[in-house]
XYZ file of N, CA and C in Angstrom:
825
model
N 34.458 -3.405 0.967
C 33.384 -3.880 1.969
C 33.954 -3.682 3.856
N 34.220 -2.320 4.582
C 34.552 -3.066 5.470
C 34.558 -3.799 6.441
N 34.760 -3.893 7.071
C 34.702 -4.829 7.626
C 33.933 -4.730 9.293
N 32.719 -4.553 8.627
C 31.648 -4.399 9.636
C 30.736 -4.648 9.538
N 30.177 -6.162 9.130
C 29.120 -7.021 8.172
C 28.225 -7.339 9.292
N 29.167 -7.185 10.387
C 28.512 -8.330 11.775
C 27.635 -7.069 12.157
N 28.077 -5.241 12.067
C 26.312 -4.529 12.197
C 25.546 -4.526 11.326
N 25.696 -5.085 10.156
C 24.929 -5.162 8.425
C 23.528 -6.382 9.333
N 24.509 -7.012 9.651
C 23.925 -8.332 10.463
C 22.955 -8.586 11.760
N 23.774 -7.933 12.867
C 23.166 -7.782 13.358
C 21.490 -5.782 13.439
N 21.722 -5.638 12.143
C 20.711 -4.971 12.242
C 19.366 -5.469 11.682
N 19.867 -6.128 10.720
C 18.542 -7.463 10.217
C 18.047 -8.092 10.691
N 18.852 -8.685 11.754
C 17.765 -9.564 13.128
C 17.212 -8.342 13.473
N 17.411 -7.588 14.095
C 16.497 -7.002 15.504
C 15.377 -6.018 13.716
N 15.674 -5.842 12.579
C 14.498 -5.478 11.520
C 13.450 -6.799 11.513
N 14.143 -7.728 11.774
C 13.516 -9.026 11.519
C 12.186 -9.147 12.467
N 13.055 -8.615 13.093
C 11.829 -8.456 15.225
C 11.235 -7.575 15.266
N 11.857 -6.594 14.797
C 10.315 -5.369 14.540
C 9.185 -5.948 13.725
N 9.043 -6.765 12.561
C 8.683 -6.853 12.107
C 7.459 -7.746 12.402
N 8.672 -8.724 12.840
C 7.409 -9.304 13.619
C 6.306 -9.402 14.309
N 7.280 -8.845 15.748
C 6.306 -7.193 16.326
C 5.021 -6.444 15.709
N 5.218 -5.458 14.735
C 4.177 -5.431 14.165
C 2.963 -6.725 13.739
N 3.704 -7.062 12.751
C 2.686 -8.385 12.039
C 1.800 -8.600 13.943
N 2.598 -9.539 14.903
C 1.823 -10.063 15.889
C 0.317 -8.540 16.113
N 0.949 -7.478 15.918
C 0.317 -6.237 16.529
C -0.495 -6.531 15.289
N -1.014 -6.760 14.574
C -1.533 -6.642 12.944
C -2.857 -7.663 13.238
N -1.967 -8.755 13.986
C -3.213 -10.126 14.048
C -3.784 -9.921 15.394
N -3.289 -9.126 16.137
C -4.159 -9.585 17.245
C -4.416 -8.402 18.362
N -3.955 -6.762 17.403
C -4.383 -5.646 18.173
C -3.920 -5.801 19.384
N -1.726 -6.067 19.624
C -1.837 -6.021 20.067
C -0.668 -4.287 20.431
N -1.107 -4.043 21.126
C -0.479 -2.239 21.357
C 1.004 -2.126 22.181
N 1.126 -3.084 23.263
C 2.727 -3.315 23.724
C 3.306 -3.903 22.280
N 3.339 -4.951 22.203
C 4.228 -5.365 20.826
C 4.424 -4.128 19.816
N 3.552 -3.532 19.118
C 3.282 -1.695 18.007
C 4.804 -1.298 18.864
N 4.303 -0.338 19.996
C 5.516 -0.095 20.639
C 6.917 -1.050 20.820
N 7.038 -2.231 21.095
C 8.089 -2.830 20.999
C 9.308 -2.591 19.512
N 8.043 -3.175 18.593
C 8.659 -3.091 17.438
C 8.976 -1.569 16.726
N 8.267 -0.214 17.599
C 8.761 0.541 16.640
C 9.894 0.962 17.347
N 9.874 1.023 18.397
C 11.773 0.985 19.325
C 12.906 0.168 18.934
N 12.799 -1.315 18.692
C 13.036 -1.909 18.005
C 13.534 -0.963 15.862
N 12.657 -0.661 15.486
C 12.756 0.194 13.953
C 13.340 1.141 14.186
N 12.886 2.717 15.438
C 14.044 2.771 15.825
C 15.850 2.936 16.217
N 15.826 1.722 16.334
C 17.489 1.005 17.010
C 18.150 0.474 15.237
N 16.720 0.259 14.528
C 17.311 -0.261 13.626
C 18.120 1.078 12.629
N 16.411 2.274 12.656
C 18.148 3.064 11.862
C 18.541 3.467 12.247
N 18.847 3.449 13.293
C 20.003 3.936 13.842
C 21.593 3.532 13.710
N 21.262 1.716 13.844
C 22.088 1.044 13.315
C 22.525 1.169 11.592
N 21.389 1.533 11.032
C 21.258 1.629 9.499
C 22.439 2.634 9.441
N 22.319 3.493 10.098
C 22.721 5.037 9.860
C 24.393 5.044 10.294
N 24.464 4.451 10.963
C 25.963 4.346 11.801
C 26.747 3.425 10.655
N 26.104 2.156 9.861
C 26.791 1.612 9.036
C 26.983 2.419 7.208
N 26.259 3.137 7.339
C 26.004 4.270 6.398
C 27.273 5.109 6.504
N 27.438 5.716 7.920
C 28.664 6.970 8.706
C 30.042 5.737 8.216
N 30.198 4.896 8.774
C 30.664 3.958 8.538
C 31.793 3.828 6.948
N 30.410 3.131 6.022
C 31.203 3.137 4.852
C 30.876 4.469 4.113
N 31.022 5.830 4.313
C 31.098 7.217 4.180
C 32.500 6.967 4.155
N 33.149 7.148 6.078
C 34.617 6.381 5.744
C 35.398 5.774 5.211
N 34.662 4.220 5.100
C 35.950 4.305 4.823
C 36.072 4.468 2.827
N 35.515 4.850 2.539
C 35.881 4.592 1.062
C 35.640 6.292 -0.055
N 35.307 6.950 1.727
C 35.458 8.348 1.296
C 34.452 8.439 0.682
N 33.829 8.830 0.475
C 32.545 9.279 -0.429
C 31.418 8.363 -0.269
N 30.052 9.619 -0.844
C 28.854 8.090 -1.021
C 29.000 6.583 -0.799
N 28.520 6.250 -0.250
C 28.011 4.552 -0.845
C 27.048 4.049 -1.438
N 26.839 4.055 -3.380
C 25.663 3.906 -3.862
C 26.362 3.516 -4.962
N 27.341 2.998 -4.913
C 28.308 2.421 -6.605
C 27.775 1.365 -6.754
N 27.532 0.387 -5.260
C 26.901 -0.903 -6.075
C 25.703 -1.564 -5.464
N 25.453 -2.622 -6.282
C 24.392 -2.652 -6.137
C 23.594 -2.978 -4.327
N 24.634 -3.316 -3.691
C 24.760 -3.763 -1.922
C 24.714 -2.417 -1.647
N 25.366 -1.895 -1.859
C 25.155 -0.431 -1.210
C 23.825 0.553 -1.975
N 23.425 0.392 -3.361
C 22.490 0.736 -3.851
C 21.421 0.329 -2.754
N 21.182 -0.748 -2.707
C 19.677 -1.165 -2.088
C 20.089 -0.988 -0.788
N 21.136 -1.078 0.080
C 20.582 -0.457 1.647
C 20.555 1.056 1.532
N 20.817 1.842 0.561
C 20.291 2.913 0.959
C 19.051 3.029 0.221
N 18.941 2.152 -0.487
C 17.219 2.159 -0.935
C 16.035 1.755 0.993
N 16.542 0.559 1.297
C 16.571 0.813 2.329
C 16.341 1.625 3.395
N 17.369 2.228 3.515
C 17.575 3.838 4.991
C 16.361 4.572 4.372
N 15.951 4.780 3.467
C 15.413 5.857 2.494
C 13.713 5.794 3.344
N 13.868 4.094 2.903
C 12.191 3.608 3.270
C 11.566 3.727 4.991
N 12.601 3.624 5.718
C 12.780 3.221 7.137
C 12.714 4.742 7.470
N 13.384 5.771 6.855
C 13.779 6.630 7.117
C 12.258 7.650 7.266
N 11.661 8.136 5.501
C 10.339 8.750 5.616
C 8.796 7.588 6.281
N 9.275 6.125 6.627
C 8.198 5.687 7.063
C 8.070 6.419 8.705
N 9.339 6.668 9.470
C 9.667 6.974 10.554
C 9.022 8.262 10.750
N 9.180 9.236 10.183
C 8.387 10.480 9.325
C 7.332 10.507 9.748
N 6.864 9.806 8.763
C 5.542 9.834 8.154
C 4.455 9.516 9.415
N 5.381 8.755 10.331
C 3.951 7.821 11.893
C 4.371 8.540 12.967
N 5.872 9.918 12.127
C 5.479 10.725 13.591
C 5.023 11.896 13.518
N 4.198 12.889 12.045
C 3.664 13.697 11.903
C 2.291 13.233 11.470
N 1.839 11.123 10.346
C 0.137 11.574 10.885
C -0.849 10.405 11.517
N 0.915 9.166 12.295
C 0.265 8.855 13.232
C -1.009 7.632 12.168
N -0.170 6.675 11.176
C -1.401 6.067 10.374
C -1.014 4.366 11.170
N -2.112 4.475 11.743
C -1.774 2.811 12.139
C -1.823 1.693 11.085
N -1.017 0.573 11.288
C -0.398 -0.773 10.561
C 0.369 -0.020 8.888
N 0.845 1.946 9.143
C 1.681 2.253 7.831
C 2.576 1.300 8.465
N 3.794 1.477 9.095
C 4.983 1.005 9.765
C 5.101 -0.045 9.245
N 3.998 -0.820 9.681
C 3.714 -2.261 9.192
C 4.317 -2.528 7.758
N 3.573 -2.414 6.779
C 3.341 -3.036 5.364
C 4.582 -2.130 5.535
N 5.040 -1.307 5.750
C 5.987 -0.244 5.130
C 7.022 -0.776 5.342
N 7.447 -1.419 6.644
C 8.691 -1.630 6.948
C 8.733 -3.648 6.451
N 7.696 -4.363 5.606
C 8.194 -5.465 5.247
C 8.739 -5.645 4.404
N 7.968 -3.676 3.073
C 8.639 -4.166 2.040
C 10.188 -3.844 2.280
N 10.498 -3.472 3.354
C 11.727 -3.174 3.304
C 13.076 -4.136 3.829
N 12.318 -4.777 4.667
C 12.622 -6.332 5.068
C 13.087 -6.811 4.193
N 11.603 -6.702 3.160
C 12.012 -7.665 2.018
C 13.059 -7.318 1.198
N 13.647 -6.000 1.313
C 14.693 -5.698 0.285
C 16.408 -5.652 0.957
N 15.793 -5.702 2.229
C 17.065 -6.252 2.830
C 17.102 -6.966 2.680
N 16.563 -8.062 2.855
C 16.780 -9.420 2.791
C 17.554 -9.636 1.282
N 16.792 -9.257 0.287
C 17.353 -9.519 -1.224
C 19.148 -9.028 -0.943
N 19.442 -7.942 -0.237
C 20.837 -7.636 -0.005
C 21.752 -8.226 0.325
N 21.060 -9.405 1.022
C 21.999 -10.096 1.394
C 23.092 -11.141 0.071
N 21.831 -11.498 -1.024
C 22.428 -12.394 -1.765
C 23.188 -10.424 -3.031
N 23.477 -9.833 -2.610
C 24.461 -8.891 -3.436
C 25.562 -8.390 -3.203
N 26.134 -8.786 -3.956
C 27.615 -7.997 -3.640
C 28.404 -7.238 -3.349
N 28.777 -7.316 -1.593
C 29.032 -6.670 -1.042
C 30.565 -6.227 -1.228
N 31.326 -6.284 -2.229
C 32.636 -5.676 -2.570
C 32.302 -4.535 -3.397
N 33.365 -3.924 -2.479
C 33.591 -2.174 -3.057
C 33.273 -2.564 -4.793
N 33.044 -1.173 -5.334
C 33.003 -0.592 -6.436
C 34.654 -0.191 -6.861
N 35.918 -0.982 -8.530
C 37.497 -0.451 -8.501
C 37.418 0.737 -8.222
N 38.558 0.837 -7.173
C 38.698 2.415 -7.537
C 39.119 3.180 -8.191
N 38.457 2.348 -10.025
C 39.233 2.983 -11.996
C 37.573 3.581 -11.414
N 37.606 3.188 -11.701
C 35.372 2.778 -11.247
C 34.630 4.395 -10.193
N 35.367 4.099 -9.483
C 34.882 5.396 -8.009
C 35.397 6.752 -8.889
N 36.472 6.528 -9.315
C 37.272 7.780 -10.145
C 36.195 8.407 -10.395
N 35.786 7.133 -11.241
C 35.836 8.376 -13.396
C 33.318 8.351 -12.334
N 32.987 7.782 -10.814
C 31.570 7.814 -11.500
C 31.394 8.743 -9.940
N 32.176 9.178 -8.664
C 32.031 9.810 -7.811
C 32.505 11.113 -8.276
N 31.338 11.823 -8.759
C 31.734 13.238 -9.183
C 29.904 14.126 -8.328
N 29.747 15.091 -8.049
C 28.880 15.091 -7.599
C 27.358 14.965 -8.698
N 27.797 15.768 -9.620
C 26.212 14.921 -10.396
C 26.325 14.193 -10.490
N 26.831 12.871 -10.501
C 26.697 11.536 -10.261
C 25.877 11.298 -8.865
N 26.566 11.344 -7.645
C 26.293 11.341 -6.823
C 24.738 11.652 -6.520
N 24.258 13.010 -6.827
C 23.784 14.054 -6.421
C 21.785 12.985 -7.398
N 22.701 12.837 -8.431
C 21.966 11.777 -9.687
C 20.889 10.745 -8.770
N 22.272 9.674 -8.549
C 21.660 8.350 -7.835
C 21.432 8.872 -6.843
N 21.330 9.682 -5.614
C 20.379 10.005 -4.805
C 19.697 10.033 -4.850
N 19.223 11.172 -5.449
C 17.829 11.954 -5.332
C 16.826 10.359 -6.204
N 18.016 9.887 -7.356
C 16.718 8.649 -8.017
C 16.152 7.728 -6.658
N 17.342 7.353 -5.785
C 16.920 6.422 -4.248
C 15.377 6.860 -3.737
N 15.926 8.123 -3.386
C 14.556 8.924 -2.373
C 13.620 8.635 -2.755
N 13.803 9.054 -4.502
C 12.584 9.837 -5.559
C 11.828 8.269 -4.956
N 12.159 6.674 -5.107
C 11.917 5.202 -5.091
C 11.653 4.860 -3.510
N 11.596 5.775 -2.510
C 11.718 5.530 -1.575
C 10.209 6.045 -1.240
N 9.806 7.801 -1.722
C 9.074 8.110 -2.070
C 7.437 6.910 -2.632
N 8.484 6.571 -4.251
C 7.302 5.642 -4.158
C 6.874 4.768 -3.817
N 8.051 3.823 -2.635
C 7.691 3.578 -2.569
C 6.540 2.657 -1.531
N 6.885 4.092 -0.607
C 5.374 4.765 0.410
C 3.903 4.890 0.150
N 3.564 4.986 -1.045
C 2.694 5.777 -1.831
C 1.999 4.341 -2.100
N 3.237 3.407 -2.609
C 2.798 2.249 -3.379
C 1.867 1.163 -1.554
N 2.421 2.063 -0.940
C 2.181 1.251 0.355
C 0.510 1.763 1.171
N -0.127 2.964 0.818
C -0.420 3.452 0.906
C -2.095 3.361 0.340
N -1.023 2.394 -1.298
C -2.351 2.726 -2.018
C -2.585 1.102 -1.496
N -1.783 0.054 -1.172
C -2.141 -1.005 -0.988
C -3.241 -0.571 0.118
N -2.912 -0.179 1.097
C -3.614 0.086 2.505
C -5.485 0.427 1.814
N -4.832 1.577 0.583
C -6.929 1.533 0.467
C -7.760 0.524 -0.082
N -6.534 0.011 -1.449
C -7.452 -1.488 -1.537
C -7.876 -2.280 -0.869
N -6.474 -2.521 0.756
C -7.391 -3.534 1.433
C -8.961 -3.163 2.428
N -7.915 -1.521 2.347
C -9.836 -1.430 3.658
C -11.141 -1.112 2.636
N -10.272 -0.613 0.953
C -11.893 -0.333 0.695
C -12.556 -2.158 0.608
N -11.583 -3.257 0.229
C -12.215 -4.086 -0.392
C -13.051 -4.438 1.436
N -12.419 -4.458 2.651
C -13.295 -4.232 3.603
C -14.502 -3.710 4.798
N -14.195 -2.362 3.790
C -15.220 -1.614 3.859
C -16.830 -2.413 2.829
N -16.196 -3.381 1.425
C -17.150 -3.437 0.700
C -17.728 -4.626 0.941
N -17.122 -5.059 1.847
C -17.678 -6.379 2.139
C -17.937 -7.019 3.769
N -18.276 -5.491 4.598
C -18.713 -4.975 6.046
C -17.636 -5.380 6.473
N -17.275 -5.713 6.291
C -15.879 -6.583 7.834
C -15.524 -5.298 8.173
N -16.161 -5.125 9.921
C -16.044 -4.301 11.121
C -15.302 -4.977 11.535
N -14.643 -4.413 12.093
C -13.359 -5.124 12.912
C -12.395 -3.611 13.775
N -11.777 -3.871 15.137
C -10.285 -2.787 15.411
C -9.588 -1.994 14.440
N -9.451 -3.888 13.975
C -8.437 -4.053 13.007
C -8.746 -2.826 11.746
N -9.545 -3.069 11.245
C -10.070 -1.934 10.243
C -9.947 -0.245 10.803
N -10.565 -0.346 11.719
C -10.493 1.292 11.789
C -9.446 2.036 11.940
N -8.457 0.889 12.891
C -6.474 1.163 12.371
C -6.075 1.332 11.501
N -6.565 1.322 9.737
C -6.285 1.851 8.773
C -6.445 2.663 8.319
N -6.990 3.656 9.361
C -7.845 5.043 8.984
C -8.851 5.512 8.164
N -8.700 6.505 7.801
C -9.873 6.129 6.094
C -9.145 6.430 4.859
N -10.054 6.181 3.771
C -10.053 5.941 2.778
C -9.679 7.323 2.197
N -9.947 8.066 2.442
C -9.740 9.809 1.688
C -8.166 10.007 3.103
N -7.981 9.755 3.980
C -6.214 9.398 4.814
C -5.294 8.946 3.454
N -5.740 7.677 3.481
C -4.812 7.065 2.489
C -5.067 7.606 1.040
N -5.518 8.251 0.215
C -5.342 8.481 -0.579
C -4.580 10.461 -0.975
N -4.856 9.900 0.573
C -4.343 11.673 0.097
C -2.544 11.567 0.598
N -2.442 10.699 1.579
C -0.861 10.458 1.664
C -0.001 9.629 0.513
N -0.925 8.751 0.017
C -0.454 8.516 -1.449
C 0.273 9.249 -2.051
N -1.148 10.291 -2.340
C -0.466 11.656 -3.652
C 0.441 12.321 -3.129
N 0.391 12.627 -1.571
C 1.848 13.670 -0.910
C 2.984 13.063 -1.633
N 2.768 12.008 -1.365
C 4.729 10.788 -1.271
C 4.203 11.080 -3.438
N 4.089 10.527 -3.637
C 3.974 10.537 -5.396
C 4.314 11.997 -5.865
N 3.929 13.236 -4.944
C 3.936 14.515 -5.782
C 5.456 14.759 -5.141
N 5.680 13.850 -3.889
C 7.295 14.319 -3.425
C 7.935 13.260 -4.514
N 8.009 11.919 -4.596
C 8.670 11.723 -5.507
C 9.494 12.083 -7.166
N 7.992 12.602 -8.230
C 8.028 12.996 -9.443
C 9.038 13.658 -9.378
N 9.311 15.124 -8.783
C 10.207 16.206 -9.479
C 11.732 15.363 -9.007
N 11.187 14.935 -8.011
C 12.877 14.361 -7.177
C 13.574 13.387 -8.340
N 12.339 12.732 -9.121
C 12.896 11.663 -10.220
C 13.261 12.180 -11.347
N 12.536 13.273 -11.778
C 12.712 14.072 -13.211
C 13.783 15.044 -12.763
N 14.365 15.451 -12.134
C 15.337 16.461 -11.052
C 16.351 15.232 -11.752
N 16.285 13.831 -11.172
C 17.888 13.142 -11.122
C 18.133 12.370 -12.494
N 16.669 12.273 -13.439
C 16.929 12.227 -14.836
C 18.122 13.419 -15.683
N 17.496 14.756 -14.978
C 17.894 15.851 -15.887
C 19.911 15.729 -15.311
N 19.515 15.647 -14.447
C 20.983 15.202 -13.640
C 22.025 14.300 -14.399
N 20.963 13.371 -14.062
C 21.934 11.853 -14.843
C 22.694 12.290 -16.288
N 21.130 12.378 -17.296
C 22.057 13.132 -18.583
C 22.860 13.595 -19.029
N 23.148 14.925 -18.149
C 24.441 15.905 -17.975
C 25.523 15.300 -18.018
N 25.640 14.580 -16.717
C 26.331 13.761 -16.228
C 27.075 12.614 -17.493
N 25.575 11.666 -17.820
C 26.263 10.839 -18.527
C 27.199 11.037 -19.899
N 26.322 12.520 -20.793
C 26.739 13.829 -22.104
C 28.477 13.459 -20.885
N 28.522 14.486 -20.134
C 30.018 14.339 -20.006
C 31.076 13.280 -19.829
N 30.568 12.308 -19.122
C 31.972 11.452 -18.647
C 31.406 9.886 -19.039
N 30.647 9.876 -19.992
C 30.218 8.561 -21.090
C 30.627 8.732 -22.420
N 31.677 8.014 -22.541
C 31.462 7.736 -24.309
C 29.802 7.230 -24.928
N 30.034 6.466 -25.058
C 28.538 5.249 -25.481
C 27.428 5.741 -24.429
N 27.429 6.922 -24.181
C 25.769 6.897 -23.582
C 24.495 7.465 -24.958
N 23.816 6.369 -24.542
C 22.574 6.821 -25.719
C 20.883 6.722 -24.683
N 20.269 8.052 -24.375
C 18.815 7.954 -24.410
C 18.058 6.843 -24.840
N 18.508 5.919 -25.036
C 17.415 4.838 -25.888
C 18.123 3.193 -25.574
N 19.139 3.697 -23.617
C 19.415 2.958 -22.914
C 18.181 2.289 -22.806
N 18.732 1.026 -21.641
C 17.425 -0.337 -20.784
C 17.084 0.763 -19.832
N 18.149 0.859 -19.130
C 17.744 1.814 -17.759
C 17.451 3.255 -17.865
N 17.672 4.124 -19.036
C 17.043 5.178 -18.890
C 15.572 5.057 -19.843
N 14.954 4.082 -20.472
C 14.727 4.419 -21.215
C 12.920 3.209 -19.681
N 13.738 3.075 -19.118
C 12.592 2.366 -17.946
C 12.490 3.764 -17.023
N 13.626 3.843 -17.171
C 13.246 5.253 -15.896
C 12.617 6.496 -15.939
N 12.242 6.295 -17.824
C 11.243 7.184 -18.128
C 9.825 6.696 -18.010
N 10.104 5.741 -18.657
C 8.415 5.216 -17.319
C 7.941 5.142 -16.642
N 8.907 5.297 -15.910
C 8.265 5.529 -14.414
C 7.872 7.223 -14.183
N 8.349 7.840 -14.837
C 8.737 8.592 -14.710
C 6.989 9.542 -15.405
N 7.147 8.748 -15.926
C 5.284 9.117 -17.354
C 4.543 7.772 -16.545
N 4.820 6.949 -15.685
C 3.777 6.640 -15.121
C 3.471 7.324 -13.804
N 3.992 8.028 -13.369
C 3.853 8.651 -11.719
C 3.020 10.223 -12.029
N 3.350 9.816 -13.831
C 3.086 12.010 -13.386
C 2.026 12.103 -14.196
N 1.258 10.887 -14.804
C 0.157 10.452 -14.937
C -0.945 10.262 -13.976
N -0.238 9.627 -13.154
C -1.350 9.075 -11.624
C -1.392 10.791 -11.226
N -1.091 11.497 -11.116
C -0.614 13.097 -10.667
C -2.015 13.487 -11.937
N -1.773 13.375 -13.172
C -2.293 13.973 -13.790
C -3.678 13.398 -14.179
N -4.117 11.926 -14.062
C -5.509 11.047 -13.412
C -5.996 12.267 -11.720
N -5.643 12.277 -11.277
C -6.094 12.912 -9.543
C -6.189 14.446 -9.478
N -5.171 14.973 -10.762
C -5.117 16.913 -10.515
C -6.106 17.356 -11.804
N -5.700 16.911 -12.703
C -6.208 17.011 -13.518
C -8.057 16.404 -14.161
N -8.046 15.292 -13.983
C -9.365 15.152 -14.378
C -10.160 14.231 -13.656
N -9.551 14.531 -12.048
C -10.522 14.790 -10.212
C -10.412 13.475 -11.017
N -9.871 11.969 -11.298
C -10.140 10.356 -10.727
C -9.564 9.870 -8.881
N -10.599 9.662 -8.797
C -9.933 8.980 -7.226
C -10.269 8.091 -7.138
N -9.897 7.060 -5.581
C -10.447 5.715 -5.560
C -9.665 4.680 -6.038
N -10.760 3.147 -6.284
C -9.814 2.305 -6.384
C -8.764 2.047 -7.856
N -9.347 2.784 -9.055
C -9.227 3.267 -9.409
C -7.158 3.923 -9.045
N -7.393 5.354 -9.351
C -6.263 5.384 -9.194
C -5.759 4.444 -8.069
N -5.949 3.889 -7.639
C -5.127 2.964 -5.827
C -3.962 2.207 -7.188
N -5.214 1.867 -7.898
C -4.797 0.116 -9.126
C -3.778 0.901 -9.673
N -3.356 1.887 -10.337
C -2.884 2.474 -11.459
C -1.021 2.751 -10.307
N -2.115 2.836 -9.387
C -0.664 3.573 -8.694
C 0.843 1.784 -7.915
N 0.119 0.833 -7.687
C 0.452 -0.880 -7.608
C 1.113 -0.842 -8.905
N 0.254 -0.810 -10.481
C 0.794 -0.862 -11.533
C 2.104 0.403 -11.969
N 2.416 1.297 -11.064
C 3.442 1.726 -11.622
C 4.950 1.798 -10.522
N 4.076 0.859 -10.006
C 4.861 0.596 -8.674
C 5.819 -0.616 -9.004
N 5.533 -1.385 -9.439
C 5.885 -2.793 -10.178
C 7.026 -2.262 -11.407
N 6.831 -0.936 -12.327
C 7.363 -0.705 -13.119
C 8.964 0.211 -12.357
N 8.734 0.598 -10.685
C 10.027 0.567 -9.652
C 10.865 -0.515 -9.796
N 10.404 -1.428 -9.407
C 11.000 -2.669 -8.963
C 11.768 -3.515 -10.369
N 10.839 -3.117 -11.395
C 11.368 -3.531 -12.889
C 12.815 -2.934 -13.034
N 12.916 -1.635 -12.654
C 13.662 -0.478 -12.737
C 14.917 -0.860 -11.908
N 14.799 -0.642 -10.819
C 15.421 -1.654 -9.494
C 16.525 -2.413 -9.777
N 15.594 -3.465 -10.452
C 16.358 -4.810 -10.123
C 16.228 -5.384 -11.189
N 16.186 -5.075 -11.787
C 16.246 -5.362 -13.548
C 16.959 -4.799 -14.653
N 16.803 -3.822 -14.931
C 16.801 -2.816 -16.328
C 18.508 -2.582 -16.500
N 19.040 -2.503 -15.239
C 20.282 -2.230 -15.378
C 20.867 -3.764 -15.920
N 20.611 -4.371 -16.168
C 21.499 -5.558 -15.991
C 21.604 -5.812 -18.120
N 20.531 -4.477 -18.564
C 20.415 -4.653 -19.756
C 21.264 -3.468 -20.591
N 21.692 -2.684 -19.321
C 22.154 -1.197 -20.002
C 23.595 -1.331 -20.261
N 24.066 -0.194 -20.965
C 25.150 -0.551 -22.154
C 26.616 0.523 -21.499
N 25.739 1.104 -19.791
C 26.862 2.482 -19.227
C 26.139 2.175 -17.604
N 24.737 1.941 -16.839
C 24.902 1.261 -15.953
C 25.236 0.028 -15.803
N 26.729 -0.569 -15.784
C 26.955 -1.801 -15.762
C 27.712 -2.340 -14.239
N 27.985 -0.864 -13.579
C 27.843 -1.639 -11.911
C 27.214 -1.993 -11.669
N 25.592 -1.875 -11.339
C 24.845 -2.130 -11.403
C 23.590 -3.420 -11.849
N 24.534 -4.002 -12.729
C 24.387 -5.373 -13.468
C 24.398 -6.291 -12.673
């Protein structure tokens, strides 16, 4: 870890202020607070990107080999995709919900080790296949995270409409069809990325890992994630299922993503650097 921890601390402080601004907007429909929160979040993204660049320069490669680096990159993906989606679709409250999740992950990351991977481990892992494999996996998890957020917003809006709780806040959620469509599009992005990541990971492991097995915990849970989201797409496209049941399926699938990110590595035989 380089001596730029102050940059990380500044980033998380501004992130907290941004989430607070979005929370005030959520409670009071305060557009001024929303605008301030958006610009704070933009600064957070710039600082996160700066932090990533400094780490790349410091270690001479892409910083994803430790739990701290992996979770930081995961959070950066969530912020980047949420800003991008907000730019094109302008879904009120989406950035608030997405970055509550991102802030929670970044806060959890405070407790992850900030030590660099050993030179021997870095040499073993820092190949093009492994870097692309890990990077694509985290981008897919970022897409699944946003898909989860849209499903949560769908369920909240669905319940508000069912209970006929009409207010300004309700209309700022958008409409059910838009939320379902955006959730679907995020899943469409995430599934092929995860599939390609798994293929590259298996190829790399066969070449570099002596004790590689498809029965490894991390591999099994990763395939469960892939199957869960593939079933989501199957239900949506082939069986034309939609609405509340599909949103609940998506929420359940994201629970498996969290298990894969935070727990399965501890039981893996060769993903030991994430345990």
